C-alpha positions as CSV (number, residue, x, y, z in Angstrom):
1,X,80.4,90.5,82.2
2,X,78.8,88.1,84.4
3,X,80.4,84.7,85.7
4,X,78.6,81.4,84.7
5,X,78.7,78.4,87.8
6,X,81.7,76.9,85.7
7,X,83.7,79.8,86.5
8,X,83.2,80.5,82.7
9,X,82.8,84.4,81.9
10,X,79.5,85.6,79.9
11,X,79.7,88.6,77.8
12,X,76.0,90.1,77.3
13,X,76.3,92.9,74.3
14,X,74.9,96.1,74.9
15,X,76.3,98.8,72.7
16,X,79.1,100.2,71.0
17,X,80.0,103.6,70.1
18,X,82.5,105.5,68.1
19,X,84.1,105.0,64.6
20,X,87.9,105.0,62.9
21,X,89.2,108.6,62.9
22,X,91.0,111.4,64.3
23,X,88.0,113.4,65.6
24,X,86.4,113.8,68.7
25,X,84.5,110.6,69.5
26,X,86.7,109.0,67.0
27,X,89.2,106.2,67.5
28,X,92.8,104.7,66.6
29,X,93.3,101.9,68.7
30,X,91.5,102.3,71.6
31,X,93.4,99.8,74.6
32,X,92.1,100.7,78.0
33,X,89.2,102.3,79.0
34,X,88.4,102.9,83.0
35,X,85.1,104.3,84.5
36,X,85.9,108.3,85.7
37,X,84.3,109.7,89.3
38,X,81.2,111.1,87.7
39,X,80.3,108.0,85.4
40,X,82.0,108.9,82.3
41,X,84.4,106.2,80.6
42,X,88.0,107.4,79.7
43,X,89.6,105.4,76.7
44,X,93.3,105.5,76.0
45,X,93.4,106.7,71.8
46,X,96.4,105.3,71.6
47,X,97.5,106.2,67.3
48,X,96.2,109.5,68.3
49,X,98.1,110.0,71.5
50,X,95.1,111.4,74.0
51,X,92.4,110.5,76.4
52,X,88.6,110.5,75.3
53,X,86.4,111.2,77.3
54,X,82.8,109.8,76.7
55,X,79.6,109.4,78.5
56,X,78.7,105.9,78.7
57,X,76.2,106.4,75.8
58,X,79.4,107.2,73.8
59,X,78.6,110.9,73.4
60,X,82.3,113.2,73.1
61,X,82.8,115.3,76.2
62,X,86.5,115.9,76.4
63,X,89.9,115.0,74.9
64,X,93.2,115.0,77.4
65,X,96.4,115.2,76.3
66,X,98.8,116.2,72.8
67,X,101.8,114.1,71.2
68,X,104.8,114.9,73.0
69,X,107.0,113.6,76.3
70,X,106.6,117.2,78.3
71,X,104.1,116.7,80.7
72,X,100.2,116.2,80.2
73,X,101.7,115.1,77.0
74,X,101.0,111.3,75.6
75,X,103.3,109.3,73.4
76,X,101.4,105.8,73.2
77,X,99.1,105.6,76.3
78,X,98.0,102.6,77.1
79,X,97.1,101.5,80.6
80,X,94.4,104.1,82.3
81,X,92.2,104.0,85.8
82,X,90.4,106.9,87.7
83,X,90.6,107.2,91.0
84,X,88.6,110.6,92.8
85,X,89.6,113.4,91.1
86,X,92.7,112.4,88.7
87,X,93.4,110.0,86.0
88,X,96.4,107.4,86.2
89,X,97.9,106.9,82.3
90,X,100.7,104.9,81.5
91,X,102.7,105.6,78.4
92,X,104.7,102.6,76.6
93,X,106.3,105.4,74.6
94,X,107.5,108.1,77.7
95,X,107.9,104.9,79.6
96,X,106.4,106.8,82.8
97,X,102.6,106.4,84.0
98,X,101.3,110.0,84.7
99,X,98.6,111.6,87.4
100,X,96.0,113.9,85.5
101,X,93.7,116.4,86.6
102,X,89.9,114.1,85.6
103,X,88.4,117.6,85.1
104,X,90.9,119.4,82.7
105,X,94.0,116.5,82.0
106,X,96.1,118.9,84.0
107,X,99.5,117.3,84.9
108,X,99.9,116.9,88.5
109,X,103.1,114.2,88.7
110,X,104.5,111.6,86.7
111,X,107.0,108.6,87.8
112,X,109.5,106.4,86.0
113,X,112.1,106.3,83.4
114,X,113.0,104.3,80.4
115,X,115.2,101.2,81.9
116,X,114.9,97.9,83.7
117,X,116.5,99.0,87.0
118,X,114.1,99.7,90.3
119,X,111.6,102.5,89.3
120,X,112.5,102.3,85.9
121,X,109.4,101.2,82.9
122,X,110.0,100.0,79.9
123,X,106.5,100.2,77.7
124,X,104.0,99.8,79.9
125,X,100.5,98.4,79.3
126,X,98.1,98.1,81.5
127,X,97.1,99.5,85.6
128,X,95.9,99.1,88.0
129,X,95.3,101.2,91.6
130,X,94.5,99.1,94.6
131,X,94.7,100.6,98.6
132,X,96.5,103.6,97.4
133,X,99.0,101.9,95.0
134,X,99.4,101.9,91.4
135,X,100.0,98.3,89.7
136,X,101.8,98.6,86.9
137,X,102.3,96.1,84.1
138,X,106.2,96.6,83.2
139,X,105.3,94.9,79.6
140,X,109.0,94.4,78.2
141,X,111.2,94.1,82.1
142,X,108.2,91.0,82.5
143,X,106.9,92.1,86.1
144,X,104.4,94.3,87.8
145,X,105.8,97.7,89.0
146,X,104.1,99.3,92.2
147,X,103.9,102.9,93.1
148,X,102.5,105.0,95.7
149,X,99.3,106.2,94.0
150,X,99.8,109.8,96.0
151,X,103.2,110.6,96.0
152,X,104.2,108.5,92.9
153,X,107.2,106.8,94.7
154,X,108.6,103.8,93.5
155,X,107.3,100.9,96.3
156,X,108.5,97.5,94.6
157,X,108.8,95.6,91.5
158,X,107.7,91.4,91.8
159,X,107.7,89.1,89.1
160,X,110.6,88.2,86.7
161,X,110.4,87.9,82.9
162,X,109.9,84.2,81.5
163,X,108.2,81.2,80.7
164,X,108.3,79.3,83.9
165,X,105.0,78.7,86.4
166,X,105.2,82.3,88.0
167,X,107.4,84.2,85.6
168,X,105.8,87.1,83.2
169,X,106.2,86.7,79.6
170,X,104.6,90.6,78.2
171,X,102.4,91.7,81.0
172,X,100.2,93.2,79.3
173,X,97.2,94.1,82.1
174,X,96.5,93.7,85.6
175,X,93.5,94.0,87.9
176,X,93.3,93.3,91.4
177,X,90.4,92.1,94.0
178,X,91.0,92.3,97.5
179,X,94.9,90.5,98.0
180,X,95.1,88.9,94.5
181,X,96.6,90.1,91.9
182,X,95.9,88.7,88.3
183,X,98.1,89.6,85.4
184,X,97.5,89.1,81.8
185,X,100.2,88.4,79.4
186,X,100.6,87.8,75.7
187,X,103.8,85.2,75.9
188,X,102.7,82.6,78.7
């Protein structure tokens, strides 16, 4: 995606790849997808409860995760991003966003409970990681949750749910460049 003078975006198609299913390079709705280290894309399967891992031509090379709330495990995963050698996933199911292994989905940590106290998720959507910090969209509390991208410690939470200028109605994704934070939402 490029951005036009009028600060309008332009979308220039390319390709697309995979096809309904439960197979490998197959796909019940796909939400996030997040370039890995080594130039692969990582999509969040979400009906199917697992990563996919696909080179950029669309071509299978791994699947990550199994239904379940143990860890490694997936139930709804939504939000992803790839930072060195591990995957970030969060899960509006587990309510938690979990650290995987890139090479082999291996669990390494996980932070966050079901709730709407500090450190506590309740479905989250979409991620982002920023300066060692994991931005979290805390889709039902209405805010952005942030955790310590190494040792997956609650930080903060900002934001409050609402309609107002400033409030969070659904966050829903969130992507950062340099200081700024911007925040999609379905209800504002």
């Amino acid at each position: 995606m490029a951005w036009g003078k009028m600060g309008t975006a332009v979308v220039a198609y390319e390709r697309s790849f995979g096809e309904s299913g439960r197979g490998p390079g197959q796909y019940r709705l796909p939400r996030h997808i997040a370039m890995t280290p080594d130039g692969n894309l990582c999509v969040s399967d979400s009906v199917n409860l697992r990563l996919q891992i696909v080179k950029p031509e669309g071509e299978h090379v791994a699947s990550l995760g199994s239904q379940g709330s143990a860890p490694g495990q997936l139930r709804g995963p939504s939000g992803v991003a790839c930072d060195g050698s591990v995957i970030y996933i969060v899960e509006g199911g587990n309510h938690r966003v979990q650290k995987l292994r890139a090479d082999s989905g291996e669990p390494v940590s996980s932070a966050g409970t079901h709730g709407s106290k500090k450190g506590e998720l309740w479905c989250p959507h979409g991620l982002a990681i920023s300066k060692g910090h994991l931005y979290i969209a805390d889709y039902i509390n209405g805010r952005i949750a942030v955790y310590d991208a190494n040792t997956m410690e609650f930080v903060r939470n900002f934001g409050t749910r609402g309609k107002e200028p400033g409030q969070l109605e659904y966050p829903c994704g969130v992507s950062i460049k340099g200081e700024e934070v911007f925040i999609a939402e379905y209800g504002n």
